[in-house]
Amino acid sequence: QQQVKQSPQSLIVQKGGIPIINCAYENTAFDYFPWYQQFPGKGPALLIAIRPDVSEKKEGRFTISFNKSAKQFSLHIMDSQPGDSATYFCPYNQGGKLIFGQGTELSVKP
Amino acid sequence: DTEVTQTPKHLVMGMTNKKSLKCEQHMGHRAMYWYKQKAKKPPELMFVYSYEKLSINESVPSRFSPECPNSSLLNLHLHALQPEDSALYLCASSQPGTGKSPLHFGNGTRLTVT
C-alpha cells in the first residue's frame, strides 16, 4: 500500500517560474518528511526536510509547506533555473526503510 | 563529489560472470544500503546493513549477495544475473536508528547484463 502519493509525475516550467510539487500522505504517524533531488546520472541527495510541527521551512529558493488538515506537503521552487531540472522525491520511512515513490520529473526551460 | 564512493562506475557482464560492486564511506555512518534503480523509476531498496549486520533483505534473489566487511565498506556480489537486472545500483549510508538521519547516496554503478 502506497503511503505517500506524489504529484504531478512530470512538470515543465519556464525559467523564473514557481513549480509546485505535492505529496499527500496516508499515515499520520510520520514525523519526518525529507525531499530528495536527483540529477540524471547521479544518486539522490537530500534537498530539504521538515517535521510536522513546523508549517513551513525555507532553504534558499526551496520552500516546503505543510498542511496537516489536508495531509499534504508541498515543495515550491522560487525563481526556478534550468539547473533545477531534476527528479524530486518525497520518500517515507517504513520500519527503518526509506521508500521512494514515483517522483516528479521537473524540466525548467531557459 | 559525493562522500559515498562507488566502483566501478560502469560494468558490463555476461550472464555467467561473477562480479562485485563496491561502496565506501568515511562519514562514520553505521547503516549502509543497496538500492536498485531502473530508468525513469524510483530507487528500490534491496538490502540494509546496521552495525555491519544484515537487517533488511527485501526478498532479493540469491544471485545478489551483499557483504559488509567493516563499517566503511559494502559490497554486492553478482552471479548468474539476468538481462532484466540491468540497472543503476546505488549505495547509501546514514546513521542507524530513528529514520530521521538523511541518506547519503553514491552516484551508483551502471550495470549492463548481456
mmCIF file with all atom_site columns, C-alpha atoms in Angstrom:
data_model
loop_
_atom_site.group_PDB
_atom_site.id
_atom_site.type_symbol
_atom_site.label_atom_id
_atom_site.label_alt_id
_atom_site.label_comp_id
_atom_site.label_asym_id
_atom_site.label_entity_id
_atom_site.label_seq_id
_atom_site.pdbx_PDB_ins_code
_atom_site.Cartn_x
_atom_site.Cartn_y
_atom_site.Cartn_z
_atom_site.occupancy
_atom_site.B_iso_or_equiv
_atom_site.pdbx_formal_charge
_atom_site.auth_seq_id
_atom_site.auth_comp_id
_atom_site.auth_asym_id
_atom_site.auth_atom_id
_atom_site.pdbx_PDB_model_num
ATOM 1   C CA . GLN A 1 1   ? 0.000  0.000   0.000   1.00 0.00 ? 1   GLN A CA 1
ATOM 2   C CA . GLN A 1 2   ? 1.493  3.301   -1.092  1.00 0.00 ? 2   GLN A CA 1
ATOM 3   C CA . GLN A 1 3   ? 1.574  5.637   1.876   1.00 0.00 ? 3   GLN A CA 1
ATOM 4   C CA . VAL A 1 4   ? 2.651  8.796   0.092   1.00 0.00 ? 4   VAL A CA 1
ATOM 5   C CA . LYS A 1 5   ? 1.308  9.891   -3.291  1.00 0.00 ? 5   LYS A CA 1
ATOM 6   C CA . GLN A 1 6   ? 3.293  12.455  -5.243  1.00 0.00 ? 6   GLN A CA 1
ATOM 7   C CA . SER A 1 7   ? 2.016  14.723  -7.998  1.00 0.00 ? 7   SER A CA 1
ATOM 8   C CA . PRO A 1 8   ? 2.463  15.685  -10.738 1.00 0.00 ? 8   PRO A CA 1
ATOM 9   C CA . GLN A 1 9   ? 4.573  12.952  -12.339 1.00 0.00 ? 9   GLN A CA 1
ATOM 10  C CA . SER A 1 10  ? 6.208  15.495  -14.607 1.00 0.00 ? 10  SER A CA 1
ATOM 11  C CA . LEU A 1 11  ? 6.316  19.258  -14.811 1.00 0.00 ? 11  LEU A CA 1
ATOM 12  C CA . ILE A 1 12  ? 7.663  21.756  -17.322 1.00 0.00 ? 12  ILE A CA 1
ATOM 13  C CA . VAL A 1 13  ? 8.091  25.412  -16.394 1.00 0.00 ? 13  VAL A CA 1
ATOM 14  C CA . GLN A 1 14  ? 9.839  28.409  -17.849 1.00 0.00 ? 14  GLN A CA 1
ATOM 15  C CA . LYS A 1 15  ? 12.872 29.894  -16.153 1.00 0.00 ? 15  LYS A CA 1
ATOM 16  C CA . GLY A 1 16  ? 11.745 32.112  -13.273 1.00 0.00 ? 16  GLY A CA 1
ATOM 17  C CA . GLY A 1 17  ? 8.518  30.190  -12.762 1.00 0.00 ? 17  GLY A CA 1
ATOM 18  C CA . ILE A 1 18  ? 7.489  28.588  -9.471  1.00 0.00 ? 18  ILE A CA 1
ATOM 19  C CA . PRO A 1 19  ? 6.997  24.842  -9.857  1.00 0.00 ? 19  PRO A CA 1
ATOM 20  C CA . ILE A 1 20  ? 4.979  23.197  -7.087  1.00 0.00 ? 20  ILE A CA 1
ATOM 21  C CA . ILE A 1 21  ? 5.251  19.529  -6.250  1.00 0.00 ? 21  ILE A CA 1
ATOM 22  C CA . ASN A 1 22  ? 2.806  17.915  -3.837  1.00 0.00 ? 22  ASN A CA 1
ATOM 23  C CA . CYS A 1 23  ? 2.943  14.854  -1.630  1.00 0.00 ? 23  CYS A CA 1
ATOM 24  C CA . ALA A 1 24  ? -0.217 13.548  0.012   1.00 0.00 ? 24  ALA A CA 1
ATOM 25  C CA . TYR A 1 25  ? 0.354  11.105  2.827   1.00 0.00 ? 25  TYR A CA 1
ATOM 26  C CA . GLU A 1 26  ? -1.789 8.427   4.400   1.00 0.00 ? 26  GLU A CA 1
ATOM 27  C CA . ASN A 1 27  ? -0.023 7.698   7.669   1.00 0.00 ? 27  ASN A CA 1
ATOM 28  C CA . THR A 1 28  ? -0.445 10.390  10.295  1.00 0.00 ? 28  THR A CA 1
ATOM 29  C CA . ALA A 1 29  ? 2.338  8.793   12.346  1.00 0.00 ? 29  ALA A CA 1
ATOM 30  C CA . PHE A 1 30  ? 5.050  10.088  10.038  1.00 0.00 ? 30  PHE A CA 1
ATOM 31  C CA . ASP A 1 31  ? 7.223  12.535  11.911  1.00 0.00 ? 31  ASP A CA 1
ATOM 32  C CA . TYR A 1 32  ? 9.828  13.444  9.351   1.00 0.00 ? 32  TYR A CA 1
ATOM 33  C CA . PHE A 1 33  ? 9.378  14.444  5.734   1.00 0.00 ? 33  PHE A CA 1
ATOM 34  C CA . PRO A 1 34  ? 12.510 14.615  3.593   1.00 0.00 ? 34  PRO A CA 1
ATOM 35  C CA . TRP A 1 35  ? 12.753 15.678  -0.038  1.00 0.00 ? 35  TRP A CA 1
ATOM 36  C CA . TYR A 1 36  ? 15.456 14.323  -2.286  1.00 0.00 ? 36  TYR A CA 1
ATOM 37  C CA . GLN A 1 37  ? 16.716 15.735  -5.574  1.00 0.00 ? 37  GLN A CA 1
ATOM 38  C CA . GLN A 1 38  ? 18.250 13.526  -8.235  1.00 0.00 ? 38  GLN A CA 1
ATOM 39  C CA . PHE A 1 39  ? 20.078 14.774  -11.308 1.00 0.00 ? 39  PHE A CA 1
ATOM 40  C CA . PRO A 1 40  ? 20.476 12.460  -14.307 1.00 0.00 ? 40  PRO A CA 1
ATOM 41  C CA . GLY A 1 41  ? 23.347 10.022  -13.804 1.00 0.00 ? 41  GLY A CA 1
ATOM 42  C CA . LYS A 1 42  ? 23.707 10.902  -10.118 1.00 0.00 ? 42  LYS A CA 1
ATOM 43  C CA . GLY A 1 43  ? 22.447 9.489   -6.853  1.00 0.00 ? 43  GLY A CA 1
ATOM 44  C CA . PRO A 1 44  ? 19.631 11.224  -4.956  1.00 0.00 ? 44  PRO A CA 1
ATOM 45  C CA . ALA A 1 45  ? 20.663 13.895  -2.450  1.00 0.00 ? 45  ALA A CA 1
ATOM 46  C CA . LEU A 1 46  ? 18.745 15.334  0.477   1.00 0.00 ? 46  LEU A CA 1
ATOM 47  C CA . LEU A 1 47  ? 17.354 18.717  -0.517  1.00 0.00 ? 47  LEU A CA 1
ATOM 48  C CA . ILE A 1 48  ? 15.297 19.773  2.483   1.00 0.00 ? 48  ILE A CA 1
ATOM 49  C CA . ALA A 1 49  ? 13.358 18.110  5.308   1.00 0.00 ? 49  ALA A CA 1
ATOM 50  C CA . ILE A 1 50  ? 10.544 19.152  7.606   1.00 0.00 ? 50  ILE A CA 1
ATOM 51  C CA . ARG A 1 51  ? 8.898  17.944  10.811  1.00 0.00 ? 51  ARG A CA 1
ATOM 52  C CA . PRO A 1 52  ? 5.082  18.015  11.065  1.00 0.00 ? 52  PRO A CA 1
ATOM 53  C CA . ASP A 1 53  ? 5.154  20.535  13.941  1.00 0.00 ? 53  ASP A CA 1
ATOM 54  C CA . VAL A 1 54  ? 6.633  23.092  11.536  1.00 0.00 ? 54  VAL A CA 1
ATOM 55  C CA . SER A 1 55  ? 4.279  24.545  8.918   1.00 0.00 ? 55  SER A CA 1
ATOM 56  C CA . GLU A 1 56  ? 6.946  25.883  6.604   1.00 0.00 ? 56  GLU A CA 1
ATOM 57  C CA . LYS A 1 57  ? 10.669 25.628  6.066   1.00 0.00 ? 57  LYS A CA 1
ATOM 58  C CA . LYS A 1 58  ? 12.775 27.567  3.591   1.00 0.00 ? 58  LYS A CA 1
ATOM 59  C CA . GLU A 1 59  ? 16.275 26.855  2.341   1.00 0.00 ? 59  GLU A CA 1
ATOM 60  C CA . GLY A 1 60  ? 17.374 29.282  -0.321  1.00 0.00 ? 60  GLY A CA 1
ATOM 61  C CA . ARG A 1 61  ? 14.900 29.140  -3.190  1.00 0.00 ? 61  ARG A CA 1
ATOM 62  C CA . PHE A 1 62  ? 13.311 25.924  -1.923  1.00 0.00 ? 62  PHE A CA 1
ATOM 63  C CA . THR A 1 63  ? 10.354 26.016  0.457   1.00 0.00 ? 63  THR A CA 1
ATOM 64  C CA . ILE A 1 64  ? 8.390  23.167  1.987   1.00 0.00 ? 64  ILE A CA 1
ATOM 65  C CA . SER A 1 65  ? 4.950  23.967  3.323   1.00 0.00 ? 65  SER A CA 1
ATOM 66  C CA . PHE A 1 66  ? 2.911  21.545  5.388   1.00 0.00 ? 66  PHE A CA 1
ATOM 67  C CA . ASN A 1 67  ? -0.895 21.368  5.549   1.00 0.00 ? 67  ASN A CA 1
ATOM 68  C CA . LYS A 1 68  ? -1.740 18.885  8.265   1.00 0.00 ? 68  LYS A CA 1
ATOM 69  C CA . SER A 1 69  ? -5.523 19.060  7.803   1.00 0.00 ? 69  SER A CA 1
ATOM 70  C CA . ALA A 1 70  ? -5.138 18.243  4.109   1.00 0.00 ? 70  ALA A CA 1
ATOM 71  C CA . LYS A 1 71  ? -2.457 15.648  4.875   1.00 0.00 ? 71  LYS A CA 1
ATOM 72  C CA . GLN A 1 72  ? -0.271 17.217  2.244   1.00 0.00 ? 72  GLN A CA 1
ATOM 73  C CA . PHE A 1 73  ? 3.064  18.867  1.981   1.00 0.00 ? 73  PHE A CA 1
ATOM 74  C CA . SER A 1 74  ? 4.343  20.842  -0.982  1.00 0.00 ? 74  SER A CA 1
ATOM 75  C CA . LEU A 1 75  ? 7.702  21.847  -2.401  1.00 0.00 ? 75  LEU A CA 1
ATOM 76  C CA . HIS A 1 76  ? 7.910  25.269  -4.053  1.00 0.00 ? 76  HIS A CA 1
ATOM 77  C CA . ILE A 1 77  ? 10.946 26.338  -6.056  1.00 0.00 ? 77  ILE A CA 1
ATOM 78  C CA . MET A 1 78  ? 11.166 30.114  -6.321  1.00 0.00 ? 78  MET A CA 1
ATOM 79  C CA . ASP A 1 79  ? 12.741 31.727  -9.393  1.00 0.00 ? 79  ASP A CA 1
ATOM 80  C CA . SER A 1 80  ? 13.401 28.310  -10.920 1.00 0.00 ? 80  SER A CA 1
ATOM 81  C CA . GLN A 1 81  ? 16.507 27.853  -13.040 1.00 0.00 ? 81  GLN A CA 1
ATOM 82  C CA . PRO A 1 82  ? 17.438 25.323  -15.745 1.00 0.00 ? 82  PRO A CA 1
ATOM 83  C CA . GLY A 1 83  ? 19.899 23.867  -13.221 1.00 0.00 ? 83  GLY A CA 1
ATOM 84  C CA . ASP A 1 84  ? 16.924 22.846  -11.066 1.00 0.00 ? 84  ASP A CA 1
ATOM 85  C CA . SER A 1 85  ? 15.897 20.346  -13.752 1.00 0.00 ? 85  SER A CA 1
ATOM 86  C CA . ALA A 1 86  ? 15.928 17.054  -11.893 1.00 0.00 ? 86  ALA A CA 1
ATOM 87  C CA . THR A 1 87  ? 13.657 14.432  -10.401 1.00 0.00 ? 87  THR A CA 1
ATOM 88  C CA . TYR A 1 88  ? 12.270 15.229  -6.966  1.00 0.00 ? 88  TYR A CA 1
ATOM 89  C CA . PHE A 1 89  ? 11.207 12.577  -4.470  1.00 0.00 ? 89  PHE A CA 1
ATOM 90  C CA . CYS A 1 90  ? 9.329  12.688  -1.147  1.00 0.00 ? 90  CYS A CA 1
ATOM 91  C CA . PRO A 1 91  ? 10.180 9.281   0.335   1.00 0.00 ? 91  PRO A CA 1
ATOM 92  C CA . TYR A 1 92  ? 8.795  7.974   3.598   1.00 0.00 ? 92  TYR A CA 1
ATOM 93  C CA . ASN A 1 93  ? 10.258 5.866   6.347   1.00 0.00 ? 93  ASN A CA 1
ATOM 94  C CA . GLN A 1 94  ? 8.668  2.486   6.990   1.00 0.00 ? 94  GLN A CA 1
ATOM 95  C CA . GLY A 1 95  ? 10.230 0.361   9.676   1.00 0.00 ? 95  GLY A CA 1
ATOM 96  C CA . GLY A 1 96  ? 13.745 1.633   9.051   1.00 0.00 ? 96  GLY A CA 1
ATOM 97  C CA . LYS A 1 97  ? 13.367 1.539   5.276   1.00 0.00 ? 97  LYS A CA 1
ATOM 98  C CA . LEU A 1 98  ? 13.312 4.702   3.184   1.00 0.00 ? 98  LEU A CA 1
ATOM 99  C CA . ILE A 1 99  ? 10.698 4.046   0.497   1.00 0.00 ? 99  ILE A CA 1
ATOM 100 C CA . PHE A 1 100 ? 10.718 6.185   -2.654  1.00 0.00 ? 100 PHE A CA 1
ATOM 101 C CA . GLY A 1 101 ? 7.577  6.927   -4.619  1.00 0.00 ? 101 GLY A CA 1
ATOM 102 C CA . GLN A 1 102 ? 7.426  7.662   -8.327  1.00 0.00 ? 102 GLN A CA 1
ATOM 103 C CA . GLY A 1 103 ? 8.900  11.135  -8.099  1.00 0.00 ? 103 GLY A CA 1
ATOM 104 C CA . THR A 1 104 ? 8.329  14.265  -10.153 1.00 0.00 ? 104 THR A CA 1
ATOM 105 C CA . GLU A 1 105 ? 10.496 14.960  -13.179 1.00 0.00 ? 105 GLU A CA 1
ATOM 106 C CA . LEU A 1 106 ? 10.954 18.710  -13.405 1.00 0.00 ? 106 LEU A CA 1
ATOM 107 C CA . SER A 1 107 ? 12.214 20.449  -16.515 1.00 0.00 ? 107 SER A CA 1
ATOM 108 C CA . VAL A 1 108 ? 12.949 24.185  -16.365 1.00 0.00 ? 108 VAL A CA 1
ATOM 109 C CA . LYS A 1 109 ? 13.186 25.709  -19.840 1.00 0.00 ? 109 LYS A CA 1
ATOM 110 C CA . PRO A 1 110 ? 15.554 28.629  -20.471 1.00 0.00 ? 110 PRO A CA 1
ATOM 111 C CA . ASP B 2 1   ? 31.865 14.835  -5.427  1.00 0.00 ? 1   ASP B CA 1
ATOM 112 C CA . THR B 2 2   ? 29.835 12.651  -3.074  1.00 0.00 ? 2   THR B CA 1
ATOM 113 C CA . GLU B 2 3   ? 31.071 11.286  0.231   1.00 0.00 ? 3   GLU B CA 1
ATOM 114 C CA . VAL B 2 4   ? 29.978 7.792   -0.749  1.00 0.00 ? 4   VAL B CA 1
ATOM 115 C CA . THR B 2 5   ? 32.233 6.304   -3.403  1.00 0.00 ? 5   THR B CA 1
ATOM 116 C CA . GLN B 2 6   ? 31.068 3.511   -5.655  1.00 0.00 ? 6   GLN B CA 1
ATOM 117 C CA . THR B 2 7   ? 33.200 1.459   -8.021  1.00 0.00 ? 7   THR B CA 1
ATOM 118 C CA . PRO B 2 8   ? 33.135 0.713   -10.833 1.00 0.00 ? 8   PRO B CA 1
ATOM 119 C CA . LYS B 2 9   ? 31.055 3.481   -12.418 1.00 0.00 ? 9   LYS B CA 1
ATOM 120 C CA . HIS B 2 10  ? 30.063 1.210   -15.283 1.00 0.00 ? 10  HIS B CA 1
ATOM 121 C CA . LEU B 2 11  ? 30.045 -2.578  -15.575 1.00 0.00 ? 11  LEU B CA 1
ATOM 122 C CA . VAL B 2 12  ? 29.108 -4.884  -18.422 1.00 0.00 ? 12  VAL B CA 1
ATOM 123 C CA . MET B 2 13  ? 28.848 -8.558  -17.588 1.00 0.00 ? 13  MET B CA 1
ATOM 124 C CA . GLY B 2 14  ? 27.612 -11.726 -19.167 1.00 0.00 ? 14  GLY B CA 1
ATOM 125 C CA . MET B 2 15  ? 25.013 -13.943 -17.550 1.00 0.00 ? 15  MET B CA 1
ATOM 126 C CA . THR B 2 16  ? 27.634 -16.487 -16.492 1.00 0.00 ? 16  THR B CA 1
ATOM 127 C CA . ASN B 2 17  ? 30.066 -13.979 -14.988 1.00 0.00 ? 17  ASN B CA 1
ATOM 128 C CA . LYS B 2 18  ? 30.749 -13.236 -11.335 1.00 0.00 ? 18  LYS B CA 1
ATOM 129 C CA . LYS B 2 19  ? 31.440 -9.632  -10.443 1.00 0.00 ? 19  LYS B CA 1
ATOM 130 C CA . SER B 2 20  ? 31.312 -7.377  -7.405  1.00 0.00 ? 20  SER B CA 1
ATOM 131 C CA . LEU B 2 21  ? 30.192 -3.809  -6.806  1.00 0.00 ? 21  LEU B CA 1
ATOM 132 C CA . LYS B 2 22  ? 31.983 -1.836  -4.126  1.00 0.00 ? 22  LYS B CA 1
ATOM 133 C CA . CYS B 2 23  ? 30.928 1.049   -1.919  1.00 0.00 ? 23  CYS B CA 1
ATOM 134 C CA . GLU B 2 24  ? 32.965 3.030   0.612   1.00 0.00 ? 24  GLU B CA 1
ATOM 135 C CA . GLN B 2 25  ? 32.125 5.820   3.039   1.00 0.00 ? 25  GLN B CA 1
ATOM 136 C CA . HIS B 2 26  ? 34.205 7.599   5.682   1.00 0.00 ? 26  HIS B CA 1
ATOM 137 C CA . MET B 2 27  ? 31.488 9.579   7.439   1.00 0.00 ? 27  MET B CA 1
ATOM 138 C CA . GLY B 2 28  ? 31.315 7.220   10.403  1.00 0.00 ? 28  GLY B CA 1
ATOM 139 C CA . HIS B 2 29  ? 27.875 6.018   9.400   1.00 0.00 ? 29  HIS B CA 1
ATOM 140 C CA . ARG B 2 30  ? 26.836 2.633   10.777  1.00 0.00 ? 30  ARG B CA 1
ATOM 141 C CA . ALA B 2 31  ? 23.956 1.919   8.384   1.00 0.00 ? 31  ALA B CA 1
ATOM 142 C CA . MET B 2 32  ? 24.526 1.120   4.728   1.00 0.00 ? 32  MET B CA 1
ATOM 143 C CA . TYR B 2 33  ? 22.084 0.376   1.954   1.00 0.00 ? 33  TYR B CA 1
ATOM 144 C CA . TRP B 2 34  ? 21.830 -1.033  -1.547  1.00 0.00 ? 34  TRP B CA 1
ATOM 145 C CA . TYR B 2 35  ? 19.165 0.338   -3.880  1.00 0.00 ? 35  TYR B CA 1
ATOM 146 C CA . LYS B 2 36  ? 18.390 -0.631  -7.471  1.00 0.00 ? 36  LYS B CA 1
ATOM 147 C CA . GLN B 2 37  ? 17.066 1.961   -9.911  1.00 0.00 ? 37  GLN B CA 1
ATOM 148 C CA . LYS B 2 38  ? 15.727 1.283   -13.392 1.00 0.00 ? 38  LYS B CA 1
ATOM 149 C CA . ALA B 2 39  ? 15.440 4.086   -15.921 1.00 0.00 ? 39  ALA B CA 1
ATOM 150 C CA . LYS B 2 40  ? 12.667 6.597   -15.147 1.00 0.00 ? 40  LYS B CA 1
ATOM 151 C CA . LYS B 2 41  ? 11.785 4.686   -11.965 1.00 0.00 ? 41  LYS B CA 1
ATOM 152 C CA . PRO B 2 42  ? 12.385 5.408   -8.271  1.00 0.00 ? 42  PRO B CA 1
ATOM 153 C CA . PRO B 2 43  ? 15.156 3.709   -6.304  1.00 0.00 ? 43  PRO B CA 1
ATOM 154 C CA . GLU B 2 44  ? 14.037 0.369   -4.852  1.00 0.00 ? 44  GLU B CA 1
ATOM 155 C CA . LEU B 2 45  ? 15.522 -0.822  -1.594  1.00 0.00 ? 45  LEU B CA 1
ATOM 156 C CA . MET B 2 46  ? 17.390 -4.125  -1.759  1.00 0.00 ? 46  MET B CA 1
ATOM 157 C CA . PHE B 2 47  ? 19.384 -4.522  1.469   1.00 0.00 ? 47  PHE B CA 1
ATOM 158 C CA . VAL B 2 48  ? 20.070 -2.680  4.714   1.00 0.00 ? 48  VAL B CA 1
ATOM 159 C CA . TYR B 2 49  ? 23.066 -3.244  6.978   1.00 0.00 ? 49  TYR B CA 1
ATOM 160 C CA . SER B 2 50  ? 23.059 -1.869  10.501  1.00 0.00 ? 50  SER B CA 1
ATOM 161 C CA . TYR B 2 51  ? 26.253 -2.098  12.543  1.00 0.00 ? 51  TYR B CA 1
ATOM 162 C CA . GLU B 2 52  ? 27.692 -4.405  9.905   1.00 0.00 ? 52  GLU B CA 1
ATOM 163 C CA . LYS B 2 53  ? 24.846 -6.891  10.211  1.00 0.00 ? 53  LYS B CA 1
ATOM 164 C CA . LEU B 2 54  ? 22.231 -7.528  7.560   1.00 0.00 ? 54  LEU B CA 1
ATOM 165 C CA . SER B 2 55  ? 18.976 -6.173  8.984   1.00 0.00 ? 55  SER B CA 1
ATOM 166 C CA . ILE B 2 56  ? 16.712 -5.977  5.930   1.00 0.00 ? 56  ILE B CA 1
ATOM 167 C CA . ASN B 2 57  ? 16.587 -8.096  2.785   1.00 0.00 ? 57  ASN B CA 1
ATOM 168 C CA . GLU B 2 58  ? 13.739 -7.053  0.523   1.00 0.00 ? 58  GLU B CA 1
ATOM 169 C CA . SER B 2 59  ? 13.274 -10.568 -0.869  1.00 0.00 ? 59  SER B CA 1
ATOM 170 C CA . VAL B 2 60  ? 16.113 -10.060 -3.295  1.00 0.00 ? 60  VAL B CA 1
ATOM 171 C CA . PRO B 2 61  ? 17.052 -13.078 -5.469  1.00 0.00 ? 61  PRO B CA 1
ATOM 172 C CA . SER B 2 62  ? 20.068 -15.013 -4.238  1.00 0.00 ? 62  SER B CA 1
ATOM 173 C CA . ARG B 2 63  ? 22.063 -14.111 -7.352  1.00 0.00 ? 63  ARG B CA 1
ATOM 174 C CA . PHE B 2 64  ? 22.662 -10.848 -5.447  1.00 0.00 ? 64  PHE B CA 1
ATOM 175 C CA . SER B 2 65  ? 24.790 -11.381 -2.354  1.00 0.00 ? 65  SER B CA 1
ATOM 176 C CA . PRO B 2 66  ? 25.634 -8.439  -0.089  1.00 0.00 ? 66  PRO B CA 1
ATOM 177 C CA . GLU B 2 67  ? 28.611 -8.243  2.218   1.00 0.00 ? 67  GLU B CA 1
ATOM 178 C CA . CYS B 2 68  ? 29.675 -5.667  4.793   1.00 0.00 ? 68  CYS B CA 1
ATOM 179 C CA . PRO B 2 69  ? 33.329 -6.398  5.697   1.00 0.00 ? 69  PRO B CA 1
ATOM 180 C CA . ASN B 2 70  ? 33.586 -3.406  8.036   1.00 0.00 ? 70  ASN B CA 1
ATOM 181 C CA . SER B 2 71  ? 31.786 -0.196  8.936   1.00 0.00 ? 71  SER B CA 1
ATOM 182 C CA . SER B 2 72  ? 33.174 1.683   5.922   1.00 0.00 ? 72  SER B CA 1
ATOM 183 C CA . LEU B 2 73  ? 32.727 -0.877  3.168   1.00 0.00 ? 73  LEU B CA 1
ATOM 184 C CA . LEU B 2 74  ? 29.781 -2.503  1.471   1.00 0.00 ? 74  LEU B CA 1
ATOM 185 C CA . ASN B 2 75  ? 29.964 -4.974  -1.389  1.00 0.00 ? 75  ASN B CA 1
ATOM 186 C CA . LEU B 2 76  ? 27.376 -6.502  -3.668  1.00 0.00 ? 76  LEU B CA 1
ATOM 187 C CA . HIS B 2 77  ? 28.424 -9.790  -5.244  1.00 0.00 ? 77  HIS B CA 1
ATOM 188 C CA . LEU B 2 78  ? 26.739 -10.654 -8.509  1.00 0.00 ? 78  LEU B CA 1
ATOM 189 C CA . HIS B 2 79  ? 26.432 -14.114 -10.051 1.00 0.00 ? 79  HIS B CA 1
ATOM 190 C CA . ALA B 2 80  ? 24.334 -15.543 -12.869 1.00 0.00 ? 80  ALA B CA 1
ATOM 191 C CA . LEU B 2 81  ? 22.452 -12.330 -13.454 1.00 0.00 ? 81  LEU B CA 1
ATOM 192 C CA . GLN B 2 82  ? 19.703 -11.859 -15.999 1.00 0.00 ? 82  GLN B CA 1
ATOM 193 C CA . PRO B 2 83  ? 19.383 -9.064  -18.582 1.00 0.00 ? 83  PRO B CA 1
ATOM 194 C CA . GLU B 2 84  ? 16.482 -7.609  -16.558 1.00 0.00 ? 84  GLU B CA 1
ATOM 195 C CA . ASP B 2 85  ? 18.939 -6.988  -13.719 1.00 0.00 ? 85  ASP B CA 1
ATOM 196 C CA . SER B 2 86  ? 20.494 -4.226  -15.800 1.00 0.00 ? 86  SER B CA 1
ATOM 197 C CA . ALA B 2 87  ? 20.041 -1.049  -13.771 1.00 0.00 ? 87  ALA B CA 1
ATOM 198 C CA . LEU B 2 88  ? 21.775 1.650   -11.746 1.00 0.00 ? 88  LEU B CA 1
ATOM 199 C CA . TYR B 2 89  ? 22.860 0.220   -8.383  1.00 0.00 ? 89  TYR B CA 1
ATOM 200 C CA . LEU B 2 90  ? 23.046 2.837   -5.674  1.00 0.00 ? 90  LEU B CA 1
ATOM 201 C CA . CYS B 2 91  ? 24.787 2.586   -2.337  1.00 0.00 ? 91  CYS B CA 1
ATOM 202 C CA . ALA B 2 92  ? 23.840 4.850   0.562   1.00 0.00 ? 92  ALA B CA 1
ATOM 203 C CA . SER B 2 93  ? 24.842 5.361   4.166   1.00 0.00 ? 93  SER B CA 1
ATOM 204 C CA . SER B 2 94  ? 23.336 7.021   7.223   1.00 0.00 ? 94  SER B CA 1
ATOM 205 C CA . GLN B 2 95  ? 23.292 6.924   10.981  1.00 0.00 ? 95  GLN B CA 1
ATOM 206 C CA . PRO B 2 96  ? 21.158 3.957   12.005  1.00 0.00 ? 96  PRO B CA 1
ATOM 207 C CA . GLY B 2 97  ? 18.016 4.155   14.087  1.00 0.00 ? 97  GLY B CA 1
ATOM 208 C CA . THR B 2 98  ? 15.341 6.793   14.027  1.00 0.00 ? 98  THR B CA 1
ATOM 209 C CA . GLY B 2 99  ? 14.720 7.191   10.324  1.00 0.00 ? 99  GLY B CA 1
ATOM 210 C CA . LYS B 2 100 ? 15.440 10.918  10.601  1.00 0.00 ? 100 LYS B CA 1
ATOM 211 C CA . SER B 2 101 ? 19.042 10.627  9.544   1.00 0.00 ? 101 SER B CA 1
ATOM 212 C CA . PRO B 2 102 ? 19.393 11.558  5.873   1.00 0.00 ? 102 PRO B CA 1
ATOM 213 C CA . LEU B 2 103 ? 20.737 9.002   3.454   1.00 0.00 ? 103 LEU B CA 1
ATOM 214 C CA . HIS B 2 104 ? 23.920 9.920   1.621   1.00 0.00 ? 104 HIS B CA 1
ATOM 215 C CA . PHE B 2 105 ? 23.976 8.274   -1.789  1.00 0.00 ? 105 PHE B CA 1
ATOM 216 C CA . GLY B 2 106 ? 26.828 7.496   -4.096  1.00 0.00 ? 106 GLY B CA 1
ATOM 217 C CA . ASN B 2 107 ? 26.484 8.105   -7.821  1.00 0.00 ? 107 ASN B CA 1
ATOM 218 C CA . GLY B 2 108 ? 25.927 4.447   -8.498  1.00 0.00 ? 108 GLY B CA 1
ATOM 219 C CA . THR B 2 109 ? 27.242 1.692   -10.726 1.00 0.00 ? 109 THR B CA 1
ATOM 220 C CA . ARG B 2 110 ? 25.554 1.431   -14.106 1.00 0.00 ? 110 ARG B CA 1
ATOM 221 C CA . LEU B 2 111 ? 25.257 -2.325  -14.695 1.00 0.00 ? 111 LEU B CA 1
ATOM 222 C CA . THR B 2 112 ? 24.502 -3.904  -18.054 1.00 0.00 ? 112 THR B CA 1
ATOM 223 C CA . VAL B 2 113 ? 23.923 -7.649  -18.245 1.00 0.00 ? 113 VAL B CA 1
ATOM 224 C CA . THR B 2 114 ? 24.329 -9.128  -21.724 1.00 0.00 ? 114 THR B CA 1
#
